[in-house]
CSV table of C-alpha atoms in Angstrom, one decimal:
chain,number,residue,atom,x,y,z
S,24,MET,CA,-20.0,-36.5,-15.6
S,25,ASP,CA,-20.0,-34.4,-18.6
S,26,LEU,CA,-17.3,-34.8,-21.4
S,27,ARG,CA,-16.1,-32.0,-22.8
S,28,ILE,CA,-14.1,-32.3,-26.5
S,29,PHE,CA,-10.8,-30.6,-26.1
S,30,THR,CA,-8.9,-29.8,-29.1
S,31,GLU,CA,-5.4,-28.2,-29.7
S,32,PRO,CA,-5.0,-26.7,-33.3
S,33,GLN,CA,-2.0,-25.2,-32.8
S,34,GLN,CA,-0.6,-28.8,-33.9
S,35,GLY,CA,-2.3,-28.6,-36.8
S,36,ALA,CA,-6.2,-27.3,-37.6
S,37,SER,CA,-7.5,-25.5,-40.6
S,38,TYR,CA,-11.0,-23.1,-38.7
S,39,ASP,CA,-12.9,-25.9,-40.9
S,40,THR,CA,-11.2,-28.7,-39.6
S,41,LEU,CA,-12.4,-27.5,-35.7
S,42,LEU,CA,-16.0,-26.6,-37.3
S,43,THR,CA,-16.5,-30.0,-38.8
S,44,VAL,CA,-15.2,-31.5,-34.8
S,45,ALA,CA,-17.2,-28.8,-33.2
S,46,LYS,CA,-20.3,-29.6,-35.1
S,47,ALA,CA,-19.8,-33.4,-34.4
S,48,THR,CA,-19.4,-32.0,-30.8
S,49,GLU,CA,-22.8,-30.7,-30.8
S,50,ASP,CA,-24.2,-33.9,-32.9
S,51,LEU,CA,-22.9,-36.7,-31.0
S,52,GLY,CA,-24.0,-35.1,-28.0
S,53,PHE,CA,-21.3,-33.7,-26.1
S,54,ASP,CA,-21.8,-31.1,-23.5
S,55,ALA,CA,-19.1,-28.8,-24.8
S,56,PHE,CA,-15.8,-27.6,-27.3
S,57,TYR,CA,-13.1,-26.3,-26.2
S,58,ARG,CA,-9.6,-25.4,-28.0
S,59,SER,CA,-5.8,-24.6,-26.0
S,60,ASP,CA,-4.8,-20.8,-27.2
S,61,HIS,CA,-0.8,-21.8,-28.9
S,62,TYR,CA,0.6,-20.3,-31.6
S,63,VAL,CA,2.9,-22.8,-32.2
S,64,ARG,CA,3.7,-26.4,-32.2
S,65,MET,CA,4.2,-28.6,-30.0
S,66,GLY,CA,7.1,-31.6,-29.9
S,67,SER,CA,6.5,-33.6,-33.4
S,68,GLY,CA,4.8,-32.4,-37.2
S,69,ASP,CA,4.7,-29.3,-39.3
S,70,GLY,CA,1.9,-27.2,-38.0
S,71,LEU,CA,0.6,-27.0,-41.0
S,72,PRO,CA,-1.1,-24.8,-42.2
S,73,GLY,CA,-0.6,-22.8,-39.7
S,74,PRO,CA,-1.7,-21.0,-36.0
S,75,THR,CA,-5.8,-19.8,-35.6
S,76,ASP,CA,-7.0,-17.9,-33.1
S,77,ALA,CA,-8.4,-18.8,-30.1
S,78,TRP,CA,-10.6,-16.4,-29.8
S,79,ILE,CA,-11.2,-15.7,-33.5
S,80,THR,CA,-11.8,-19.5,-33.7
S,81,LEU,CA,-15.2,-19.2,-31.2
S,82,ALA,CA,-16.7,-16.2,-32.9
S,83,GLY,CA,-16.7,-18.7,-36.2
S,84,LEU,CA,-18.6,-21.1,-33.8
S,85,ALA,CA,-20.7,-18.8,-32.3
S,86,ARG,CA,-22.9,-18.5,-35.2
S,87,GLU,CA,-22.4,-22.0,-36.1
S,88,THR,CA,-23.7,-23.7,-33.3
S,89,LYS,CA,-26.4,-24.0,-31.4
S,90,ARG,CA,-26.2,-25.9,-27.8
S,91,ILE,CA,-22.6,-26.9,-27.4
S,92,ARG,CA,-20.7,-24.3,-24.3
S,93,LEU,CA,-17.5,-22.5,-26.1
S,94,GLY,CA,-14.4,-21.7,-24.1
S,95,THR,CA,-10.4,-21.9,-23.5
S,96,LEU,CA,-7.6,-24.6,-21.9
S,97,MET,CA,-6.8,-21.9,-20.7
S,98,THR,CA,-6.5,-17.7,-22.3
S,99,ALA,CA,-2.5,-17.1,-22.3
S,100,GLY,CA,-3.3,-14.4,-20.0
S,101,THR,CA,0.8,-12.8,-22.0
S,102,PHE,CA,-1.6,-13.0,-25.2
S,103,ARG,CA,-3.9,-9.6,-24.4
S,104,LEU,CA,-4.4,-7.2,-23.0
S,105,PRO,CA,-7.0,-7.8,-20.0
S,106,GLY,CA,-9.6,-4.5,-21.3
S,107,VAL,CA,-9.4,-6.1,-24.9
S,108,LEU,CA,-10.1,-9.8,-23.9
S,109,ALA,CA,-13.4,-8.6,-22.1
S,110,ILE,CA,-14.4,-7.1,-25.1
S,111,GLN,CA,-13.6,-10.4,-27.2
S,112,VAL,CA,-15.0,-12.6,-24.7
S,113,ALA,CA,-17.4,-10.4,-24.1
S,114,GLN,CA,-18.9,-10.3,-27.8
S,115,VAL,CA,-18.3,-13.9,-28.5
S,116,ASP,CA,-20.7,-14.3,-25.6
S,117,GLN,CA,-23.5,-11.7,-27.3
S,118,MET,CA,-23.0,-14.0,-30.8
S,119,SER,CA,-23.2,-17.4,-28.9
S,120,GLY,CA,-26.9,-16.2,-27.2
S,121,GLY,CA,-24.7,-17.4,-24.1
S,122,ARG,CA,-22.6,-20.2,-24.5
S,123,VAL,CA,-19.2,-19.2,-23.0
S,124,GLU,CA,-17.4,-20.6,-20.4
S,125,LEU,CA,-13.5,-18.3,-20.4
S,126,GLY,CA,-10.1,-20.6,-19.2
S,127,LEU,CA,-7.5,-18.0,-18.0
S,128,GLY,CA,-4.0,-18.6,-17.5
S,129,ALA,CA,-0.5,-16.5,-16.9
S,130,GLY,CA,1.0,-17.7,-20.3
S,131,TRP,CA,4.1,-20.5,-20.6
S,132,PHE,CA,5.3,-21.4,-23.5
S,133,GLU,CA,8.2,-18.5,-24.7
S,134,GLU,CA,8.8,-19.8,-27.8
S,135,GLU,CA,5.7,-18.9,-29.1
S,136,HIS,CA,5.8,-15.4,-28.0
S,137,LYS,CA,9.5,-15.1,-29.7
S,138,ALA,CA,7.9,-16.4,-32.6
S,139,TYR,CA,5.0,-14.2,-33.0
S,140,GLY,CA,6.7,-10.7,-30.8
S,141,ILE,CA,5.2,-11.4,-28.2
S,142,PRO,CA,6.1,-9.9,-24.7
S,143,PHE,CA,7.4,-13.1,-22.2
S,144,PRO,CA,6.9,-10.8,-18.9
S,145,LYS,CA,9.2,-12.0,-15.8
S,146,GLU,CA,6.3,-12.3,-13.6
S,147,LYS,CA,3.4,-13.2,-15.0
S,148,PHE,CA,1.1,-14.4,-12.0
S,149,GLY,CA,1.1,-11.2,-10.8
S,150,ARG,CA,-0.3,-10.0,-14.2
S,151,LEU,CA,-3.0,-12.6,-14.4
S,152,GLU,CA,-4.0,-12.0,-10.7
S,153,GLU,CA,-4.9,-8.9,-12.4
S,154,GLN,CA,-6.3,-9.4,-15.2
S,155,LEU,CA,-9.6,-11.5,-13.8
S,156,ALA,CA,-9.9,-8.9,-11.4
S,157,ILE,CA,-10.0,-6.4,-14.3
S,158,VAL,CA,-12.0,-8.9,-16.4
S,159,THR,CA,-14.9,-10.1,-13.9
S,160,GLY,CA,-14.9,-6.2,-13.0
S,161,LEU,CA,-15.2,-4.9,-16.2
S,162,TRP,CA,-18.3,-7.3,-16.3
S,163,GLU,CA,-19.9,-7.2,-13.1
S,164,THR,CA,-20.0,-2.7,-13.5
S,165,GLU,CA,-23.4,-1.6,-14.0
S,166,VAL,CA,-24.6,0.1,-17.5
S,167,GLY,CA,-23.8,3.6,-16.7
S,168,ASP,CA,-20.9,3.4,-14.2
S,169,THR,CA,-18.0,3.7,-14.3
S,170,PHE,CA,-15.1,0.8,-13.7
S,171,ASN,CA,-11.1,2.1,-12.7
S,172,TYR,CA,-7.5,0.2,-11.7
S,173,ASP,CA,-5.0,1.0,-10.2
S,174,GLY,CA,-2.6,-2.2,-10.2
S,175,THR,CA,1.2,-2.5,-10.2
S,176,TYR,CA,1.0,-4.0,-14.3
S,177,TYR,CA,-2.0,-2.0,-15.7
S,178,GLN,CA,-4.2,1.1,-14.8
S,179,LEU,CA,-7.7,1.7,-16.4
S,180,THR,CA,-9.4,5.0,-16.2
S,181,ASP,CA,-13.1,5.8,-16.3
S,182,SER,CA,-13.8,2.8,-18.4
S,183,PRO,CA,-17.2,2.3,-20.2
S,184,ALA,CA,-16.8,-1.4,-19.2
S,185,LEU,CA,-19.0,-2.3,-21.7
S,186,PRO,CA,-20.0,-4.6,-23.9
S,187,LYS,CA,-21.5,-6.7,-21.7
S,188,PRO,CA,-21.5,-10.4,-22.2
S,189,ALA,CA,-25.0,-11.9,-23.0
S,190,GLN,CA,-25.1,-14.1,-19.6
S,191,ALA,CA,-25.4,-12.4,-16.1
S,192,LYS,CA,-21.9,-14.6,-15.2
S,193,VAL,CA,-19.4,-16.3,-17.7
S,194,PRO,CA,-18.2,-19.0,-15.7
S,195,ILE,CA,-14.3,-18.4,-15.1
S,196,LEU,CA,-11.7,-21.6,-15.3
S,197,ILE,CA,-8.8,-21.5,-12.9
S,198,GLY,CA,-6.3,-24.9,-13.2
S,199,GLY,CA,-2.9,-25.6,-13.1
S,200,HIS,CA,-0.4,-27.8,-10.6
S,201,GLY,CA,1.1,-24.8,-8.4
S,202,ALA,CA,0.4,-25.3,-3.9
S,203,VAL,CA,-0.4,-21.9,-2.9
S,204,ARG,CA,-1.5,-19.1,-5.5
S,205,THR,CA,-3.7,-21.5,-7.8
S,206,PRO,CA,-5.6,-22.6,-5.0
S,207,ARG,CA,-6.2,-19.1,-3.6
S,208,LEU,CA,-7.0,-17.1,-6.8
S,209,ALA,CA,-9.3,-20.4,-8.0
S,210,ALA,CA,-11.0,-19.4,-4.2
S,211,GLN,CA,-11.1,-15.9,-5.5
S,212,TYR,CA,-12.7,-16.0,-9.1
S,213,ALA,CA,-13.0,-19.4,-10.6
S,214,ASP,CA,-16.5,-20.8,-11.2
S,215,GLU,CA,-14.3,-24.2,-12.5
S,216,PHE,CA,-11.1,-25.4,-11.1
S,217,ASN,CA,-9.2,-27.5,-13.4
S,218,ILE,CA,-6.0,-29.7,-13.3
S,219,PRO,CA,-5.0,-30.9,-16.6
S,220,PHE,CA,-3.2,-34.1,-17.3
S,221,ALA,CA,-2.9,-35.2,-14.1
S,222,SER,CA,-3.1,-38.4,-12.1
S,223,ILE,CA,-6.0,-39.5,-9.9
S,224,GLU,CA,-3.7,-38.9,-6.4
S,225,ASP,CA,-2.5,-36.1,-7.4
S,226,SER,CA,-5.9,-34.6,-8.6
S,227,GLU,CA,-7.5,-35.7,-5.1
S,228,LYS,CA,-4.3,-34.2,-3.5
S,229,GLN,CA,-4.8,-29.7,-5.4
S,230,PHE,CA,-8.3,-30.8,-5.3
S,231,GLY,CA,-8.5,-31.0,-2.1
S,232,ARG,CA,-5.7,-27.8,-1.7
S,233,VAL,CA,-9.0,-26.1,-3.7
S,234,ARG,CA,-11.1,-26.8,-1.5
S,235,ASP,CA,-9.2,-25.0,1.0
S,236,ALA,CA,-8.6,-22.3,-0.3
S,237,ALA,CA,-12.5,-22.2,-0.6
S,238,VAL,CA,-13.2,-22.5,2.8
S,239,ALA,CA,-10.2,-19.9,3.3
S,240,ALA,CA,-11.7,-17.2,1.4
S,241,GLY,CA,-15.4,-18.1,3.3
S,242,ARG,CA,-16.5,-19.9,-0.1
S,243,ALA,CA,-18.4,-23.0,0.0
S,244,PRO,CA,-16.2,-25.5,-1.6
S,245,ASP,CA,-18.6,-26.9,-3.9
S,246,ASP,CA,-19.5,-24.2,-5.3
S,247,LEU,CA,-16.4,-24.8,-7.9
S,248,VAL,CA,-16.6,-27.5,-10.4
S,249,TYR,CA,-13.9,-29.6,-10.6
S,250,SER,CA,-12.1,-30.7,-13.7
S,251,ASN,CA,-9.5,-32.9,-15.2
S,252,ALA,CA,-8.3,-32.3,-18.8
S,253,LEU,CA,-6.9,-36.1,-20.1
S,254,ALA,CA,-5.5,-37.1,-22.8
S,255,VAL,CA,-8.0,-40.3,-25.0
S,256,CYS,CA,-7.8,-42.6,-27.2
S,257,VAL,CA,-10.0,-45.5,-27.3
S,258,GLY,CA,-10.9,-48.6,-29.2
S,259,LYS,CA,-13.7,-51.6,-29.7
S,260,ASN,CA,-9.8,-53.4,-29.4
S,261,ASP,CA,-6.5,-53.7,-28.6
S,262,ALA,CA,-5.1,-53.0,-32.1
S,263,GLU,CA,-7.6,-50.4,-33.0
S,264,VAL,CA,-6.5,-48.9,-30.1
S,265,ALA,CA,-2.6,-48.8,-31.2
S,266,ARG,CA,-3.5,-47.4,-34.5
S,267,ARG,CA,-5.4,-44.4,-32.6
S,268,ALA,CA,-2.2,-43.9,-30.2
S,269,ALA,CA,0.1,-44.4,-33.0
S,270,ALA,CA,-1.2,-41.5,-34.7
S,271,ILE,CA,-1.1,-38.8,-31.9
S,272,GLY,CA,2.5,-40.6,-31.7
S,273,ARG,CA,2.2,-42.0,-28.5
S,274,GLU,CA,2.7,-45.8,-26.3
S,275,VAL,CA,-1.0,-47.1,-25.3
S,276,GLU,CA,1.0,-47.6,-22.4
S,277,ASP,CA,1.6,-44.1,-21.3
S,278,LEU,CA,-2.0,-43.5,-22.9
S,279,ARG,CA,-3.4,-46.3,-20.3
S,280,ALA,CA,-1.0,-44.8,-17.5
S,281,ASN,CA,-2.0,-40.9,-17.6
S,282,GLY,CA,-4.9,-40.5,-19.7
S,283,LEU,CA,-8.0,-42.4,-20.8
S,284,ALA,CA,-6.8,-45.4,-23.2
S,285,GLY,CA,-8.2,-48.4,-24.1
S,286,SER,CA,-12.1,-50.2,-24.8
S,287,PRO,CA,-15.0,-48.3,-24.0
S,288,ASP,CA,-15.4,-50.3,-20.4
S,289,GLU,CA,-11.6,-49.5,-19.1
S,290,VAL,CA,-12.2,-45.4,-20.0
S,291,VAL,CA,-15.8,-45.5,-18.1
S,292,ASP,CA,-13.8,-47.6,-14.7
S,293,LYS,CA,-11.3,-44.8,-14.9
S,294,ILE,CA,-13.5,-41.7,-15.3
S,295,GLY,CA,-15.4,-43.3,-12.4
S,296,ARG,CA,-12.2,-43.1,-10.5
S,297,TYR,CA,-11.9,-39.6,-10.8
S,298,ALA,CA,-15.3,-39.0,-10.0
S,299,ALA,CA,-15.2,-40.7,-7.0
S,300,ILE,CA,-12.7,-37.9,-5.8
S,301,GLY,CA,-14.8,-35.3,-7.0
S,302,ALA,CA,-14.3,-34.4,-10.5
S,303,SER,CA,-18.0,-33.6,-12.1
S,304,ARG,CA,-16.2,-32.9,-16.0
S,305,ILE,CA,-13.8,-34.2,-18.1
S,306,TYR,CA,-12.5,-32.8,-20.9
S,307,LEU,CA,-11.5,-35.0,-23.8
S,308,GLN,CA,-8.0,-34.3,-25.2
S,309,VAL,CA,-8.7,-35.3,-28.8
S,310,LEU,CA,-5.5,-34.7,-30.6
S,311,ASP,CA,-6.0,-36.7,-34.6
S,312,LEU,CA,-9.4,-34.2,-35.5
S,313,ASP,CA,-9.4,-35.9,-38.9
S,314,ASP,CA,-10.6,-39.7,-36.8
S,315,LEU,CA,-14.7,-38.4,-36.5
S,316,GLU,CA,-14.9,-42.5,-35.8
S,317,HIS,CA,-13.4,-42.0,-32.2
S,318,LEU,CA,-15.6,-39.2,-31.5
S,319,GLU,CA,-18.1,-41.0,-32.2
S,320,LEU,CA,-17.4,-44.3,-30.8
S,321,ILE,CA,-17.1,-42.3,-27.2
S,322,SER,CA,-20.4,-40.9,-27.9
S,323,SER,CA,-22.5,-44.4,-28.1
S,324,GLN,CA,-20.3,-47.0,-25.6
S,325,VAL,CA,-18.3,-44.4,-22.9
S,326,GLN,CA,-20.2,-41.5,-22.9
S,327,SER,CA,-24.3,-44.2,-23.0
S,328,GLN,CA,-22.4,-45.7,-20.4
S,329,LEU,CA,-21.8,-42.8,-18.5
S,330,GLY,CA,-25.2,-41.6,-18.3
S,331,ALA,CA,-26.7,-45.1,-17.8
S,332,ARG,CA,-24.9,-45.6,-14.6
S,333,GLU,CA,-25.7,-42.1,-13.3
S,334,THR,CA,-29.2,-43.0,-14.3
S,335,GLU,CA,-29.0,-46.2,-11.9
S,336,ASP,CA,-27.5,-44.3,-8.8
S,337,ARG,CA,-30.4,-42.0,-8.9
S,338,MET,CA,-32.9,-44.7,-8.8
C-alpha cells in the first residue's frame, strides 16, 4: 500500500510551508506529495496568506526534492487551456527528472471562478474529455510532427507539440463519484482511478464500475491503479486524536466514520479494509500543515506496520 501526502493549501499555506511538508514527506519515506488546485478557501478560516498556484508550487518542489512523486488532486480543467497545461506539466516533469503525475478534473467550485474572473462554463465534462485528448495527444506526437485537433470547445492547428515530458508516459489520474461518464473516461485515459472521501462500500462499487468500463474499452482492469483520498487524524491515544481533530475543526467520530482516524492500529486496520476491495494507494489528506509530528507518527507507526504486513504476506 502506497501512502501519499495530500495537502489543501487554499485553506491557508505559504510556499515555504508546503516546501517544509514536502521535504518531510520525502524524509519520512512517503511515496508522493500532492496538492489540491483551488484559489479560494472552503469553510471556516481566513485562508491566509492567500492562494498558491498548484503548478508553480510543484515547479518549485521539483527542484527542491529528489525522490517523491509530485502531482495534483485534481487540476481544475477550467483554470487552464489544455495546450498551455501540456506545456506546464511537461516542463515541471523535466524539472523534477520525471516525477510528475497529472490529476485532471472538470472543475466545480464556482465561487473561486467568480473571485478571480475565471470563466465557469456550463458544460464542463465535455471540455474535460477534449482536454484529456489534447494533453495526451500533444505528448504522444513524435518530435518533428505536428498535432491538430478540431473539437467542440478547442481547436489546435499545426502545433509543434513541444516540449515533451521527461517520462515516456506521465501518469494520468481521473477520479470522482460519477456512475457512467467518469468510469468511461478513466477507462480511456487514466493510469489511476481515484475516489475521494468515499466509504469502503461506495469505493468498491465505483472501482467495479471502472473495471467494467475498462473491459468494455478492451483494456485489462488491472492496468489501472485504484486509490482513495481520505482525511487522516492519527494519535497515540484518544486525547491526541481529539486534539488533532479539534485543530482542523472536525469531530472525531465523523473522522473515524468517513476518514482514517484513531490509533495507529485502528488506522492500519481500516486501510487494510480498503486494500481488500482493491485500493493499492491512499492519499492522506493532511489539513494541519504545521503538525509535522503527525506525519512522523504516521510514518513510524502506520506506514511501518503496513510494510511489515506486506512482507509477511509475501513470505
